[in-house]
Tab-separated table of C-alpha atoms in Angstrom:
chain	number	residue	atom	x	y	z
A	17	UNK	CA	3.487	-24.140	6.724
A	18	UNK	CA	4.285	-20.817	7.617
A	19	UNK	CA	7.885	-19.973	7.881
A	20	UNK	CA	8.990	-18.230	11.179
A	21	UNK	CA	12.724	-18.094	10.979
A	22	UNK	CA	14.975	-17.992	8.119
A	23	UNK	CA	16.638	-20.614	9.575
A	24	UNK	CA	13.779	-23.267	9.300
A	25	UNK	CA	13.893	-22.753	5.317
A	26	UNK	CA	16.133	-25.169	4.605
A	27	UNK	CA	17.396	-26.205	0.790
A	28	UNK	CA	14.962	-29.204	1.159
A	29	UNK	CA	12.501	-26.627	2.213
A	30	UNK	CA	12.914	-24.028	-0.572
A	31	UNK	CA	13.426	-26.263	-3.055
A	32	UNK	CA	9.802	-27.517	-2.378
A	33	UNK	CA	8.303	-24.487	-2.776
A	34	UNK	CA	10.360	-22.599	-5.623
A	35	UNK	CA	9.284	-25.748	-7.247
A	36	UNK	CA	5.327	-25.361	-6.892
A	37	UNK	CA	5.657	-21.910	-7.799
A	38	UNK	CA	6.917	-22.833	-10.776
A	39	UNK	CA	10.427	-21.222	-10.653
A	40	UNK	CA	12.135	-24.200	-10.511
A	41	UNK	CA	10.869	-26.704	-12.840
A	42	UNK	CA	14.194	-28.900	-12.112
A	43	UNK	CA	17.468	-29.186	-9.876
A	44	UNK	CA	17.681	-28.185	-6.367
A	45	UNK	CA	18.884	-25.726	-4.016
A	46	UNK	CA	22.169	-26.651	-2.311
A	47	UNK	CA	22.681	-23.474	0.275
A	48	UNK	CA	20.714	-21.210	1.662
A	49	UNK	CA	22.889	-18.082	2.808
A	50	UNK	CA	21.078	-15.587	5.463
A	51	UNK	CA	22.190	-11.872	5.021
A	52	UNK	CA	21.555	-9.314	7.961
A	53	UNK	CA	17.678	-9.151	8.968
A	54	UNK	CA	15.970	-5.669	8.498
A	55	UNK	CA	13.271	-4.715	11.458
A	56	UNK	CA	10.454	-2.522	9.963
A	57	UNK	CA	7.555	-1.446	12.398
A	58	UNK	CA	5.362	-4.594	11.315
A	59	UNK	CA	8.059	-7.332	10.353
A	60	UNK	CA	11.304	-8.248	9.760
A	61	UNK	CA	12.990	-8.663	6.172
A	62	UNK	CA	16.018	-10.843	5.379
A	63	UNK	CA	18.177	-11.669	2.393
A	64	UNK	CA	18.741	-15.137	1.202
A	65	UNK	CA	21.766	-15.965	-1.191
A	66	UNK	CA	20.455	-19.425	-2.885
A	67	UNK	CA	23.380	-21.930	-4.455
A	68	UNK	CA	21.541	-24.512	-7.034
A	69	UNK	CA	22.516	-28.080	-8.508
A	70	UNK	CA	24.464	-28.020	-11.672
A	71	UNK	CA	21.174	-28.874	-13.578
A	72	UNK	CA	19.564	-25.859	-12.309
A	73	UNK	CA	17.892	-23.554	-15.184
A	74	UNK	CA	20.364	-20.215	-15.188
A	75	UNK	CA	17.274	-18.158	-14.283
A	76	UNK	CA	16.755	-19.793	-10.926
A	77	UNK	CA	16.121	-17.065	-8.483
A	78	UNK	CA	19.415	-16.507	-6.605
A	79	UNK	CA	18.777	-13.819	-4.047
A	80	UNK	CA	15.484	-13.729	-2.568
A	81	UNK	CA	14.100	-11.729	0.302
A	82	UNK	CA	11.944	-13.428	3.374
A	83	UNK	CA	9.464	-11.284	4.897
A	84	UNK	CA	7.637	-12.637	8.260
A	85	UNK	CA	6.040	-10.937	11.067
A	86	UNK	CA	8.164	-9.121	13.218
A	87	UNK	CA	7.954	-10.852	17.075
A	88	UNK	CA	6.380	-9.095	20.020
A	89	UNK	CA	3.566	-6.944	18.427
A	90	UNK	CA	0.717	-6.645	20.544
A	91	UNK	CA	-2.762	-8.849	20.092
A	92	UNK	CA	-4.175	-6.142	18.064
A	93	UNK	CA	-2.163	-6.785	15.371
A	94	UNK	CA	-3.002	-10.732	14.508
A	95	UNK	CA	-3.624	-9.698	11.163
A	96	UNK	CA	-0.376	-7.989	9.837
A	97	UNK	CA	0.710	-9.667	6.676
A	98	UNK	CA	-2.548	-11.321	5.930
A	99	UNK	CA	-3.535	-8.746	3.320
A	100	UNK	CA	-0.330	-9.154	1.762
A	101	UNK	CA	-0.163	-12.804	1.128
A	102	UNK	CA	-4.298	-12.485	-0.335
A	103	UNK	CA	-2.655	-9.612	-2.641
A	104	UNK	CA	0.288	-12.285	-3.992
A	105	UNK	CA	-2.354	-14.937	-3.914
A	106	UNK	CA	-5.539	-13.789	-5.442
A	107	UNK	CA	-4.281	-11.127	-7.355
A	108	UNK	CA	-1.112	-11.124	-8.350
A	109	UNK	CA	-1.123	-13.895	-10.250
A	110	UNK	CA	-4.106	-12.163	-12.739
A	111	UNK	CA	-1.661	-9.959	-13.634
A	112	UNK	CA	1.742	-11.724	-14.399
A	113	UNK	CA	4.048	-8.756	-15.502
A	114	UNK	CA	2.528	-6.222	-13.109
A	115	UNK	CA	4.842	-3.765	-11.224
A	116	UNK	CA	5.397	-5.809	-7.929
A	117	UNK	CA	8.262	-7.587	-6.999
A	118	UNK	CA	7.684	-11.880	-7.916
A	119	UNK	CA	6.371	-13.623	-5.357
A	120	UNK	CA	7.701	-17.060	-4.633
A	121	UNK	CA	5.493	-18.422	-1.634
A	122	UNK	CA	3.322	-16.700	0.719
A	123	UNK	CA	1.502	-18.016	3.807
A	124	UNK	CA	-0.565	-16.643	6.502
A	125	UNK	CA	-2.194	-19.280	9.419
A	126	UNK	CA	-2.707	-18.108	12.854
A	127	UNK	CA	-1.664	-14.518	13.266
A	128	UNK	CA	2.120	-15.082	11.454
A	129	UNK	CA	2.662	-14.923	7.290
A	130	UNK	CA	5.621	-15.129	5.275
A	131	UNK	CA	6.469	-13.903	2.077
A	132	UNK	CA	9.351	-15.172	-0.296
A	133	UNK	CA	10.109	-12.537	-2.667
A	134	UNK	CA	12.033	-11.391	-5.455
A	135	UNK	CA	15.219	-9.255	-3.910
A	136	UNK	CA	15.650	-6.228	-6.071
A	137	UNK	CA	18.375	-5.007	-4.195
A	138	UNK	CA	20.648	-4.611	-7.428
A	139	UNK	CA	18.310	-2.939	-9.543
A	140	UNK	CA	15.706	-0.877	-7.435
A	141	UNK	CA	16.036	1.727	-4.355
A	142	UNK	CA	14.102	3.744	-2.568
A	143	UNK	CA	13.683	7.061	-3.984
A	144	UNK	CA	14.141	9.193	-1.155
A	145	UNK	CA	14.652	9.290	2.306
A	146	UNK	CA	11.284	10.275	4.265
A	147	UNK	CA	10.162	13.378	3.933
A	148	UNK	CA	11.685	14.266	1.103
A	149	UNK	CA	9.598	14.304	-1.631
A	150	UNK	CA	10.981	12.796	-5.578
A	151	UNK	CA	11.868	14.853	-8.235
A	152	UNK	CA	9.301	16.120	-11.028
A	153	UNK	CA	10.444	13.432	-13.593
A	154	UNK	CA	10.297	11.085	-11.076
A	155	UNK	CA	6.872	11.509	-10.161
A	156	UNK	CA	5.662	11.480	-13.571
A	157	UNK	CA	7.347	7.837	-13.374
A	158	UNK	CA	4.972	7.249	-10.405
A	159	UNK	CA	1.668	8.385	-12.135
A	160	UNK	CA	2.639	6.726	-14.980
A	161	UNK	CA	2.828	3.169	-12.977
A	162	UNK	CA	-0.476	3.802	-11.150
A	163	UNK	CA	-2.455	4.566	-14.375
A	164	UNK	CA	-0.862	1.364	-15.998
A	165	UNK	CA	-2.394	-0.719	-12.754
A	166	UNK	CA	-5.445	0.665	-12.172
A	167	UNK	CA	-6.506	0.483	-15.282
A	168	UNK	CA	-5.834	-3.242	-15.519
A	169	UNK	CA	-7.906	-3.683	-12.902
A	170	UNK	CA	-11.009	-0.662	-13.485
A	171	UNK	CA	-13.584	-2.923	-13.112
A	172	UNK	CA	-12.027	-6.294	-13.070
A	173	UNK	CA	-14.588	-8.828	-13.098
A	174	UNK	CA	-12.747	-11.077	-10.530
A	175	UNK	CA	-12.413	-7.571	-8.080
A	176	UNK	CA	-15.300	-8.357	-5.327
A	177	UNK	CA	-15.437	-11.888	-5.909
A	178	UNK	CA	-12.403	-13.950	-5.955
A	179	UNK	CA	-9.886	-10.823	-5.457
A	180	UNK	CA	-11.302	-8.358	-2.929
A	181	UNK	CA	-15.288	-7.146	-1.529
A	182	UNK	CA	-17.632	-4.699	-2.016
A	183	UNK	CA	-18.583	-3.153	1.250
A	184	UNK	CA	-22.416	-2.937	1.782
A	185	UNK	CA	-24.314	-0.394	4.139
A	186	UNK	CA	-23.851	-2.271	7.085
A	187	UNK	CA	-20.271	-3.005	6.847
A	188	UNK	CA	-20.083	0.778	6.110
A	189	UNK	CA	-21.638	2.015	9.309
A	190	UNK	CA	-19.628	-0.120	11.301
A	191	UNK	CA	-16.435	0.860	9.629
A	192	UNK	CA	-18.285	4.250	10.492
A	193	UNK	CA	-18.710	3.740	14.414
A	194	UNK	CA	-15.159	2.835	14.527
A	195	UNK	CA	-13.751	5.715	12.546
A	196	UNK	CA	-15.962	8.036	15.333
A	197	UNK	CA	-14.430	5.834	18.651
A	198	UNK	CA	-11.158	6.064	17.439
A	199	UNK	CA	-11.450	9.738	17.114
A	200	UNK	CA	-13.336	10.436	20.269
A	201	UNK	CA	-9.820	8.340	22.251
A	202	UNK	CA	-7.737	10.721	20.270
A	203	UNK	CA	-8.856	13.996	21.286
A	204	UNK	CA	-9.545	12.594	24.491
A	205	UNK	CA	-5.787	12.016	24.762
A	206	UNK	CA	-4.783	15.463	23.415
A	207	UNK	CA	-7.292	17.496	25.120
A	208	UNK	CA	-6.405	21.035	25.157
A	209	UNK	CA	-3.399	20.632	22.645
A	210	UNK	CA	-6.414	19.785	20.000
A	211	UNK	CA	-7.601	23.168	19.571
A	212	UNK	CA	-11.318	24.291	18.771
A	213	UNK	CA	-10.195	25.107	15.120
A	214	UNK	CA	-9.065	21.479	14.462
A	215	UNK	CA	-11.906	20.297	16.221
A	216	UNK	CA	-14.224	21.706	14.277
A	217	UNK	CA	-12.529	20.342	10.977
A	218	UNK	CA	-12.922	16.628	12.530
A	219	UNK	CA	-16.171	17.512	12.841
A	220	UNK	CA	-16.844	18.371	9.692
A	221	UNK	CA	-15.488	15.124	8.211
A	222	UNK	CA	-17.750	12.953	10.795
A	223	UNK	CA	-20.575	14.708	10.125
A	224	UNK	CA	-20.169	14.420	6.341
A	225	UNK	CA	-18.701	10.447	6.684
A	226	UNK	CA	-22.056	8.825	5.884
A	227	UNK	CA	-22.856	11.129	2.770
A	228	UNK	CA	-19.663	10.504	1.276
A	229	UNK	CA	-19.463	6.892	1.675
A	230	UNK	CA	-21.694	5.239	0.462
A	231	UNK	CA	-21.599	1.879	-1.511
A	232	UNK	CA	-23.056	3.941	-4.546
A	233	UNK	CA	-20.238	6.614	-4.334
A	234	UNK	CA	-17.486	4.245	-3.441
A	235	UNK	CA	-18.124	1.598	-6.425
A	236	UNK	CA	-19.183	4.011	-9.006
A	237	UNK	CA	-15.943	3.445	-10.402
A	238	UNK	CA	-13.493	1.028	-8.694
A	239	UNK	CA	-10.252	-0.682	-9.151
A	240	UNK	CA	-7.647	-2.148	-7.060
A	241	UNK	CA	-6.388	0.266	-4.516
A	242	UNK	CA	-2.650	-0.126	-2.578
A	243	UNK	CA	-4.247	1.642	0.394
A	244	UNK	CA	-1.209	2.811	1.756
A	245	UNK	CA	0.336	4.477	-1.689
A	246	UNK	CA	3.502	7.232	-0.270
A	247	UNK	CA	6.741	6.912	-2.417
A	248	UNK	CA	8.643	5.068	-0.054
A	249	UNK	CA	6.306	2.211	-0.503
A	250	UNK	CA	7.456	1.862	-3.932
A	251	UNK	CA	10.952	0.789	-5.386
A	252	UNK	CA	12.523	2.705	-8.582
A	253	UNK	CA	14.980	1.105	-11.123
A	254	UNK	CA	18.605	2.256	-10.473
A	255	UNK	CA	19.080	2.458	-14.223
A	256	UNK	CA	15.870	3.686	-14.965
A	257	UNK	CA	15.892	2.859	-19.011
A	258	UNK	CA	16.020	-0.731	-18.031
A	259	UNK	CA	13.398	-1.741	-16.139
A	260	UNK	CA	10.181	0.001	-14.515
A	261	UNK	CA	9.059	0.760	-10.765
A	262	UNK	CA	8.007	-2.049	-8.546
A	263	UNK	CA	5.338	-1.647	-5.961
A	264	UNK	CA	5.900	-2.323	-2.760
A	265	UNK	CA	3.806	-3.356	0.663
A	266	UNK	CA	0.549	-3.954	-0.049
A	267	UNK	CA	-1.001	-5.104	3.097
A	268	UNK	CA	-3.811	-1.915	2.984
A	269	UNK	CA	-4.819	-2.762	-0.346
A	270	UNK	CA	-8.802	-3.467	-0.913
A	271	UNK	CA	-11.398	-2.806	-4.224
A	272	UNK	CA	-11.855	1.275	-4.590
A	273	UNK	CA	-11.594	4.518	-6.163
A	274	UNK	CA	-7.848	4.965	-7.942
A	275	UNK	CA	-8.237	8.353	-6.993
A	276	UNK	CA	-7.628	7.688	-3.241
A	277	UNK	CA	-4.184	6.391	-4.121
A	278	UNK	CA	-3.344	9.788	-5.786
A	279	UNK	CA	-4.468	11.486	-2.896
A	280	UNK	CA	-2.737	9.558	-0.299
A	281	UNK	CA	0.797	10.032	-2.414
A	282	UNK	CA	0.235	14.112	-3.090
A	283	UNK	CA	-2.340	15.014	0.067
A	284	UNK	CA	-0.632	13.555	3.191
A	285	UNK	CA	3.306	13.569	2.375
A	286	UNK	CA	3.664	17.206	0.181
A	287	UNK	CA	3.742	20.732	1.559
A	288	UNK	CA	0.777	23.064	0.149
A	289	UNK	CA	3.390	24.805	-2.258
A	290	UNK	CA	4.383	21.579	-3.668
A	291	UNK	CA	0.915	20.310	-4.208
A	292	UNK	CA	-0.495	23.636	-5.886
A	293	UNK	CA	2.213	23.285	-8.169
A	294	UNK	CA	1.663	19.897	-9.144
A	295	UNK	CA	-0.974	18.015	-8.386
A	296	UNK	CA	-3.390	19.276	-11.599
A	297	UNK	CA	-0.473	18.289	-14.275
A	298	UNK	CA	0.176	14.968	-12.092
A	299	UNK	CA	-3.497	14.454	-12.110
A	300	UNK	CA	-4.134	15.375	-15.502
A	301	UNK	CA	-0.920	12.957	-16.726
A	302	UNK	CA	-2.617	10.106	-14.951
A	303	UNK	CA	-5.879	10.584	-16.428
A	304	UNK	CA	-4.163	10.713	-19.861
A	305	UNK	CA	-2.448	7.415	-18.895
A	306	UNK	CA	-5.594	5.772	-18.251
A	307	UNK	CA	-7.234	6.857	-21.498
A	308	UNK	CA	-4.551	5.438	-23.423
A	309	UNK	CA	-4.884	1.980	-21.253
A	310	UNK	CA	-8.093	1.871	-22.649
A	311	UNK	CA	-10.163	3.151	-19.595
A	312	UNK	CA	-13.858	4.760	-20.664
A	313	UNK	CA	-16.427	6.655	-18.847
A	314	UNK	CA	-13.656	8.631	-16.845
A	315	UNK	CA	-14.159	11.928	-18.033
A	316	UNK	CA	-11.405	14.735	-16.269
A	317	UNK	CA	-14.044	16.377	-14.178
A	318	UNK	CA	-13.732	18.444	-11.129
A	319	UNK	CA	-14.114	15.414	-8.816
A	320	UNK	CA	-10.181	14.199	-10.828
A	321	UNK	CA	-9.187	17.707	-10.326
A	322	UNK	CA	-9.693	17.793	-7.033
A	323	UNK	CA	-10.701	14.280	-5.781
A	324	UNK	CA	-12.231	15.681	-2.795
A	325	UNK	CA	-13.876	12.632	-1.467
A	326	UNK	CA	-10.760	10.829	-1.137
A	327	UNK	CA	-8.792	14.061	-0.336
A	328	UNK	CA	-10.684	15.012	2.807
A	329	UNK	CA	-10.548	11.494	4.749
A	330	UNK	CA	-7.164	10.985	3.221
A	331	UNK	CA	-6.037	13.895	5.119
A	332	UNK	CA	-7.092	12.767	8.521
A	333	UNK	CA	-5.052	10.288	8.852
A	334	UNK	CA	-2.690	9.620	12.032
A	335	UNK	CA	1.226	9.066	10.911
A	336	UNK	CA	4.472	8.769	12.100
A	337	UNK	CA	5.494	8.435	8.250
A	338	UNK	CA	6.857	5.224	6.760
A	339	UNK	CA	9.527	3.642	8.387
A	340	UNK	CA	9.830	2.985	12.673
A	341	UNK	CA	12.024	6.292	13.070
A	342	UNK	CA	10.065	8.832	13.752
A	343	UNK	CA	11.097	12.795	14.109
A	344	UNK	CA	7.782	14.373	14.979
A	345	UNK	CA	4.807	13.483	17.165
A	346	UNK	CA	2.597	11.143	15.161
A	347	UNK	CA	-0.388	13.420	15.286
A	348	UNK	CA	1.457	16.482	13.490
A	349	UNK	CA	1.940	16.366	9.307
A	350	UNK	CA	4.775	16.915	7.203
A	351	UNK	CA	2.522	17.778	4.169
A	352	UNK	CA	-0.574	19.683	4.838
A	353	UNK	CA	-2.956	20.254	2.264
A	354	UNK	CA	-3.442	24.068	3.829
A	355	UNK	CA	-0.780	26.051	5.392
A	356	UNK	CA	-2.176	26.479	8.820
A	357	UNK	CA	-2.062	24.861	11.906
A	358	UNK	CA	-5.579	23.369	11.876
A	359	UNK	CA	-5.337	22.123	8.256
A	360	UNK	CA	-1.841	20.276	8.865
A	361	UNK	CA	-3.748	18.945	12.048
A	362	UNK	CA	-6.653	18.018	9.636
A	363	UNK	CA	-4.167	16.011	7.353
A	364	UNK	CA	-3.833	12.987	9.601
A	365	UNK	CA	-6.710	11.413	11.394
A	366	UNK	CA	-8.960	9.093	9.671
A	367	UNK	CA	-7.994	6.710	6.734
A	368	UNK	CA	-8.045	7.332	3.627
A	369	UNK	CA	-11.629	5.095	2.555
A	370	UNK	CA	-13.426	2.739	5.074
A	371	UNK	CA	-11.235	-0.609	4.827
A	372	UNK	CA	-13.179	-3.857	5.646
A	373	UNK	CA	-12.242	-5.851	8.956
A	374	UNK	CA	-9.338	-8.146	8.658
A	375	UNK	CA	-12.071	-11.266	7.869
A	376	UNK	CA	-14.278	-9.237	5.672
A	377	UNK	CA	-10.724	-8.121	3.240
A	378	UNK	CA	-9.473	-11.894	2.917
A	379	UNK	CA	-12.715	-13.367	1.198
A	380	UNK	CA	-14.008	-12.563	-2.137
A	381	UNK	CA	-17.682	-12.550	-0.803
């Protein structure tokens, strides 16, 4: 049963499912202490302080988070959360000491999900505050992580089958179709205030759309993508000798190239200085990483250098940034990968690689 309210997990409640996760082999919760809810754009996120039996094992999770569907979204959005709780569910578990947070329970029925996680409060933070970009050492961190995940999963056997799906042609061109609506409404609604320049670029990208994705491009190689992959969806150790980065939000994710994730971190959120300066070391670090993960057949060609396909729908894509506050319109970029006006415009309209329909991303088939 889905959990709505923190109030409806009770200790009865919790201790039932810490228990079939395996986190609480014996004992029993005794409180459950609520600590301020957190609204994000998509849900809400609150604290719970848990109080155990005396013949509770000492490593009994004692502060846990609760993530559920925020109330009052419109119709469109039956689906939030559902890509999460597959991620903790089919995939998660392949990969016990992966950099997530641990996953207690996680439910999705009928357009609500929950999530009972690991609270890292004490040991994690977000890096920055949106826009500002991490430090160099820092984002070595971040490669460093990514190459560590995607090569446990570069060709998974269970990715497309139990975890995940390939797209085929027809899925594609639908994905396709929608992609080309859903840019027609937006520069409907701008109209003059989407200048010829940026049309043109748009353009470009449609016209190109069905050449670059292809199933034989997209699953050349493939791993498991976050989908949504800025620095603020990630949480960083406070001491950071002690314990390693946590990923974060993974409702987007879906089987594809690793390189889209690079692109969406460096391409969408850094300014064109930033990126020139950066991105071939970055890319060339997380190349290295995957070699020594034991990754084969990825040779550092030009497509790593400059992972173009990913690059150019990456940077269409339409944001307001990461978190509900936002200081500029949410068709304008704080990160373009070129320094004029049409190419920051360019940055933000499309996604970053055709994502399956909310059905299509939940079954392994």
């Amino acid at each position: 049963m889905v959990v709505t309210s923190p109030e409806d997990l009770v200790p009865d409640d919790l201790t039932s499912r810490l228990r079939a996760s395996g986190a609480l082999p014996c004992g029993r919760a005794t409180t459950v202490d609520i600590g301020e809810r957190r609204t994000t754009i998509l849900s809400t996120i609150v604290p719970l302080r848990v109080e155990y039996s005396p013949d509770t094992p000492a490593e009994a999770p004692r502060h846990l988070l609760l993530k559920a569907k925020r109330s009052g979204l419109d119709a469109s959005l039956q689906s939030v959360g559902e890509r999460e709780v597959a991620f903790y569910r089919q995939a998660a578990p392949l990969m016990p000491r992966g950099p997530f947070p641990r996953c207690y329970d996680a439910e999705f029925s009928s357009g609500r999900f929950h999530l009972l996680l690991e609270d890292l409060s004490d040991t994690h933070m977000v890096l920055t505050e949106w826009p500002l970009p991490p430090s160099v050492d820092a984002c070595e961190r971040i490669v460093d992580t990514w190459s560590a995940f995607h090569a446990f999963w570069w060709r998974h056997p269970s990715l497309g089958r139990e975890v995940g799906t390939f797209l085929d042609e027809a899925a594609l061109a639908k994905i396709a179709s929608e992609y080309r609506a859903r840019y027609a409404r937006f520069a409907e609604t701008l109209g003059d205030r989407l200048w010829p320049a940026a049309r043109a670029i748009y353009a470009r990208v449609l016209d190109a759309w069905d050449r670059l994705f292809t199933p034989g491009r997209l699953y050349a190689t493939y791993t498991l993508a976050h989908g949504d992959a800025h620095v603020w969806n990630l949480l960083y150790p406070r001491d950071s000798a002690s314990s390693g980065i946590r990923l974060i939000d993974w409702d987007a994710w879906r089987v594809g190239r690793a390189a889209s994730d690079l692109a969406y971190m460096m391409a969408l959120h850094w300014y064109p200085e930033r990126r020139a300066r950066l991105e071939a070391p970055l890319l060339e670090r997380y190349h290295a990483g995957l070699l020594a993960h034991g990754v084969t057949g990825c040779p550092l060609s030009a497509n790593w250098r400059h992972p173009s396909g990913s690059r150019h729908l990456d940077s269409t894509r339409p944001s307001g940034g990461p978190t509900s506050t936002v200081s500029s319109p949410p068709w304008t970029t704080s990160a373009a990968p070129r320094s004029s006006p049409e190419g920051a415009l360019a940055t933000r309209a499309l996604p970053t690689e055709p994502r399956a329909s909310s059905l299509e991303r939940t079954r392994g088939h």
